[in-house]
């Protein structure tokens, strides 16, 4: 699979096979995150990697959005819930002044996309999740006050095949009666301004 195929065929996955994700597969994703572009090369991101069946449920309870839709609306049945998470943290000690803080979340996005694409290359599905209860997750995961949670990435072997389609009037995703998720994407000609706006 080349980079273009990986970047264009990847879709967010929210229903997963009941199959554990090996440590070495997750480690390869993390290594791709580690080497992502970083503003001023400040490298504020740190990670908690989770694949322990004792820890997974507490994280699932504290995330939201479409990944928590009821099964009849395309969300996961209990056995289809995520089988691993990579929690992206910002180590505040590495951020420094306000100007540096401004760029931290760009680092998070760059690292997260590297992680997600390398996950996809290895046969995994993933979903970035910004809807999470930080105040609940921090004690569950022993995260100190020196660190903020920037993003949760849910992962596992995919048990669904969402389809990208051309967006017409709305970009809202929807689920059909076979529980296939449709993801409208804006056309290239609608978003590109060539040479001048
Ligand atoms: C910054 C960001 C935050 C997101 N937060 C959530 C979330 O909280 N819950 C969820 O189910 N999906 C979340 N998503 C996944 C988006 O819904 C998904 O990327 C979008 O619908 C496009 O689908 P695609 O990833 O398959 O192209 C998030 C994506 C991004 C980039």
CSV table of C-alpha atoms and ligand atoms in Angstrom, one decimal:
chain,number,residue,atom,x,y,z
A,1,UNK,CA,0.0,0.0,0.0
A,2,UNK,CA,1.5,3.3,-1.0
A,3,UNK,CA,1.2,6.6,0.9
A,4,UNK,CA,-1.5,8.0,-1.4
A,5,UNK,CA,-3.6,4.9,-1.0
A,6,UNK,CA,-3.2,4.8,2.8
A,7,UNK,CA,-4.1,8.5,3.1
A,8,UNK,CA,-7.2,8.4,0.8
A,9,UNK,CA,-8.6,4.9,1.7
A,10,UNK,CA,-8.4,5.3,5.5
A,11,UNK,CA,-11.7,6.0,7.1
A,12,UNK,CA,-12.5,6.4,10.8
A,13,UNK,CA,-13.4,3.0,12.3
A,14,UNK,CA,-15.7,2.7,15.4
A,15,UNK,CA,-16.6,-1.0,15.3
A,16,UNK,CA,-13.8,-3.5,15.9
A,17,UNK,CA,-13.3,-7.2,15.8
A,18,UNK,CA,-13.0,-9.1,19.1
A,19,UNK,CA,-9.3,-9.6,18.7
A,20,UNK,CA,-6.5,-8.1,20.8
A,21,UNK,CA,-3.9,-5.7,19.2
A,22,UNK,CA,-0.3,-6.9,19.8
A,23,UNK,CA,2.2,-4.6,21.6
A,24,UNK,CA,4.5,-4.6,18.6
A,25,UNK,CA,1.8,-3.3,16.2
A,26,UNK,CA,1.1,-0.4,18.6
A,27,UNK,CA,4.7,0.3,19.1
A,28,UNK,CA,5.2,0.8,15.4
A,29,UNK,CA,2.4,3.3,15.4
A,30,UNK,CA,3.9,5.2,18.3
A,31,UNK,CA,7.3,5.3,16.6
A,32,UNK,CA,5.7,7.0,13.6
A,33,UNK,CA,4.1,9.5,16.1
A,34,UNK,CA,7.5,10.1,17.7
A,35,UNK,CA,9.1,11.1,14.4
A,36,UNK,CA,6.2,13.4,13.1
A,37,UNK,CA,6.9,17.0,12.3
A,38,UNK,CA,7.0,19.2,15.4
A,39,UNK,CA,6.9,23.0,15.7
A,40,UNK,CA,10.3,24.2,16.7
A,41,UNK,CA,11.0,20.5,17.2
A,42,UNK,CA,9.7,21.0,20.8
A,43,UNK,CA,8.2,17.5,20.9
A,44,UNK,CA,5.5,18.1,23.6
A,45,UNK,CA,3.7,14.9,22.9
A,46,UNK,CA,3.8,11.9,25.1
A,47,UNK,CA,1.6,8.8,24.9
A,48,UNK,CA,-0.3,6.3,27.0
A,49,UNK,CA,-0.8,3.1,25.1
A,50,UNK,CA,-3.6,0.8,26.3
A,51,UNK,CA,-4.5,-2.7,25.3
A,52,UNK,CA,-5.1,-4.3,28.7
A,53,UNK,CA,-8.7,-5.7,28.9
A,54,UNK,CA,-8.8,-4.4,32.5
A,55,UNK,CA,-8.2,-0.8,31.5
A,56,UNK,CA,-10.1,-0.6,28.2
A,57,UNK,CA,-13.7,-0.3,29.7
A,58,UNK,CA,-12.8,2.7,31.8
A,59,UNK,CA,-11.6,4.6,28.8
A,60,UNK,CA,-14.6,3.6,26.7
A,61,UNK,CA,-17.0,4.9,29.4
A,62,UNK,CA,-15.3,8.3,29.1
A,63,UNK,CA,-15.3,8.9,25.3
A,64,UNK,CA,-18.1,10.2,23.1
A,65,UNK,CA,-19.4,11.1,19.7
A,66,UNK,CA,-20.3,8.6,17.0
A,67,UNK,CA,-18.1,5.9,18.7
A,68,UNK,CA,-20.8,5.8,21.4
A,69,UNK,CA,-23.9,5.7,19.1
A,70,UNK,CA,-26.2,2.8,19.9
A,71,UNK,CA,-25.6,-0.4,17.7
A,72,UNK,CA,-28.8,0.2,15.7
A,73,UNK,CA,-27.4,3.6,14.7
A,74,UNK,CA,-24.0,2.2,13.6
A,75,UNK,CA,-22.2,2.3,17.0
A,76,UNK,CA,-20.3,-0.7,18.4
A,77,UNK,CA,-22.0,-3.7,20.0
A,78,UNK,CA,-20.3,-4.3,23.4
A,79,UNK,CA,-17.9,-6.9,21.8
A,80,UNK,CA,-17.1,-4.4,19.0
A,81,UNK,CA,-15.7,-1.7,21.3
A,82,UNK,CA,-12.1,-0.5,20.8
A,83,UNK,CA,-9.4,-3.0,21.6
A,84,UNK,CA,-6.6,-0.5,22.1
A,85,UNK,CA,-6.2,3.2,22.7
A,86,UNK,CA,-3.3,5.6,22.2
A,87,UNK,CA,-3.8,8.7,24.4
A,88,UNK,CA,-1.9,11.7,23.2
A,89,UNK,CA,-0.7,13.8,26.1
A,90,UNK,CA,0.9,17.3,26.1
A,91,UNK,CA,3.8,17.6,28.6
A,92,UNK,CA,3.3,21.2,29.7
A,93,UNK,CA,6.9,21.5,30.9
A,94,UNK,CA,8.1,21.2,27.3
A,95,UNK,CA,5.8,23.9,26.0
A,96,UNK,CA,7.3,27.1,27.5
A,97,UNK,CA,5.8,30.5,26.7
A,98,UNK,CA,2.4,31.3,25.1
A,99,UNK,CA,3.8,31.3,21.6
A,100,UNK,CA,5.1,27.7,22.0
A,101,UNK,CA,1.8,26.6,23.6
A,102,UNK,CA,0.0,27.9,20.5
A,103,UNK,CA,1.8,25.3,18.3
A,104,UNK,CA,1.4,22.3,20.6
A,105,UNK,CA,-1.9,21.2,19.1
A,106,UNK,CA,-0.5,21.2,15.6
A,107,UNK,CA,2.1,18.7,16.9
A,108,UNK,CA,-0.7,16.6,18.2
A,109,UNK,CA,-2.5,16.6,14.8
A,110,UNK,CA,0.7,15.7,13.0
A,111,UNK,CA,1.6,12.9,15.3
A,112,UNK,CA,-2.0,11.5,15.4
A,113,UNK,CA,-2.2,11.3,11.6
A,114,UNK,CA,1.2,9.5,11.5
A,115,UNK,CA,-0.1,7.0,14.1
A,116,UNK,CA,-3.5,6.5,12.3
A,117,UNK,CA,-1.9,5.9,8.9
A,118,UNK,CA,0.7,3.4,10.2
A,119,UNK,CA,-2.2,1.7,12.1
A,120,UNK,CA,-4.1,1.4,8.8
A,121,UNK,CA,-1.0,0.1,6.9
A,122,UNK,CA,-0.8,-2.7,9.5
A,123,UNK,CA,-4.5,-3.7,9.1
A,124,UNK,CA,-5.9,-1.7,12.0
A,125,UNK,CA,-8.7,0.8,12.1
A,126,UNK,CA,-8.6,3.9,14.2
A,127,UNK,CA,-10.7,6.9,15.2
A,128,UNK,CA,-9.4,10.2,16.6
A,129,UNK,CA,-11.6,11.2,19.5
A,130,UNK,CA,-11.8,14.7,20.9
A,131,UNK,CA,-15.0,14.2,23.0
A,132,UNK,CA,-13.6,12.7,26.2
A,133,UNK,CA,-14.0,13.4,29.9
A,134,UNK,CA,-10.5,14.5,30.9
A,135,UNK,CA,-11.4,14.9,34.6
A,136,UNK,CA,-12.5,11.2,34.7
A,137,UNK,CA,-9.7,9.8,32.5
A,138,UNK,CA,-6.8,11.4,34.4
A,139,UNK,CA,-7.3,9.6,37.7
A,140,UNK,CA,-8.2,6.3,35.9
A,141,UNK,CA,-4.9,6.5,34.0
A,142,UNK,CA,-2.8,8.0,36.8
A,143,UNK,CA,-2.1,11.1,34.6
A,144,UNK,CA,-0.3,13.8,36.7
A,145,UNK,CA,-1.2,17.6,36.5
A,146,UNK,CA,1.9,18.2,34.5
A,147,UNK,CA,0.2,16.6,31.5
A,148,UNK,CA,-3.0,17.4,29.6
A,149,UNK,CA,-4.9,14.9,27.4
A,150,UNK,CA,-4.9,16.3,23.9
A,151,UNK,CA,-6.5,13.4,22.0
A,152,UNK,CA,-7.7,9.8,22.4
A,153,UNK,CA,-7.2,7.5,19.4
A,154,UNK,CA,-9.4,4.4,19.5
A,155,UNK,CA,-8.0,1.4,17.7
A,156,UNK,CA,-8.6,-2.2,16.8
A,157,UNK,CA,-9.1,-4.6,13.8
A,158,UNK,CA,-12.0,-3.1,11.7
A,159,UNK,CA,-15.4,-4.7,11.8
A,160,UNK,CA,-17.0,-2.2,9.5
A,161,UNK,CA,-16.2,-0.7,6.1
A,162,UNK,CA,-17.3,3.0,5.9
A,163,UNK,CA,-17.6,4.5,2.5
A,164,UNK,CA,-16.4,8.0,1.4
A,165,UNK,CA,-18.8,9.6,-1.1
A,166,UNK,CA,-19.1,13.0,-2.7
A,167,UNK,CA,-20.7,15.6,-0.5
A,168,UNK,CA,-23.6,17.6,-2.0
A,169,UNK,CA,-25.3,20.0,0.5
A,170,UNK,CA,-24.1,18.4,3.8
A,171,UNK,CA,-20.9,16.8,5.2
A,172,UNK,CA,-22.8,15.0,8.0
A,173,UNK,CA,-22.0,11.3,8.0
A,174,UNK,CA,-24.9,8.9,8.0
A,175,UNK,CA,-25.5,5.2,8.5
A,176,UNK,CA,-27.7,3.2,6.1
A,177,UNK,CA,-30.1,0.3,6.9
A,178,UNK,CA,-27.2,-2.2,6.5
A,179,UNK,CA,-25.3,-0.2,9.2
A,180,UNK,CA,-22.7,1.0,6.6
A,181,UNK,CA,-21.4,4.4,7.5
A,182,UNK,CA,-21.3,7.0,4.6
A,183,UNK,CA,-18.8,9.8,4.9
A,184,UNK,CA,-19.4,12.8,2.5
A,185,UNK,CA,-16.2,14.5,1.4
A,186,UNK,CA,-16.2,17.8,-0.4
A,187,UNK,CA,-15.0,17.7,-4.1
A,188,UNK,CA,-11.5,18.9,-5.0
A,189,UNK,CA,-12.9,21.5,-7.4
A,190,UNK,CA,-15.1,23.0,-4.5
A,191,UNK,CA,-12.1,23.5,-2.2
A,192,UNK,CA,-9.2,24.5,-4.4
A,193,UNK,CA,-8.4,28.0,-5.5
A,194,UNK,CA,-5.6,27.8,-8.1
A,195,UNK,CA,-2.9,30.5,-7.9
A,196,UNK,CA,-5.3,33.1,-6.5
A,197,UNK,CA,-8.6,32.8,-4.5
B,1,LIG,C1,-10.1,16.6,15.7
B,1,LIG,C2,-11.1,15.5,15.5
B,1,LIG,C3,-11.9,15.1,16.5
B,1,LIG,C4,-12.8,14.0,16.4
B,1,LIG,N1,-13.6,13.6,17.4
B,1,LIG,C5,-14.4,12.5,17.3
B,1,LIG,C6,-15.1,12.1,18.5
B,1,LIG,O1,-15.1,12.7,19.5
B,1,LIG,N2,-15.9,11.0,18.3
B,1,LIG,C7,-16.0,10.3,17.1
B,1,LIG,O2,-16.7,9.3,17.1
B,1,LIG,N3,-15.3,10.7,16.0
B,1,LIG,C8,-14.5,11.8,16.1
B,1,LIG,N4,-13.7,12.2,15.0
B,1,LIG,C9,-13.8,11.5,13.8
B,1,LIG,C10,-14.5,12.3,12.7
B,1,LIG,O3,-15.9,12.2,13.0
B,1,LIG,C11,-14.2,11.7,11.3
B,1,LIG,O4,-12.8,12.0,11.0
B,1,LIG,C12,-15.1,12.4,10.2
B,1,LIG,O5,-16.4,12.0,10.3
B,1,LIG,C13,-14.6,12.0,8.8
B,1,LIG,O6,-14.6,10.7,8.6
B,1,LIG,P1,-13.3,9.9,8.2
B,1,LIG,O7,-12.2,10.0,9.3
B,1,LIG,O8,-13.7,8.5,7.9
B,1,LIG,O9,-12.7,10.5,6.9
B,1,LIG,C14,-12.8,13.3,15.2
B,1,LIG,C15,-11.9,13.6,14.1
B,1,LIG,C16,-11.1,14.7,14.3
B,1,LIG,C17,-10.1,15.1,13.2
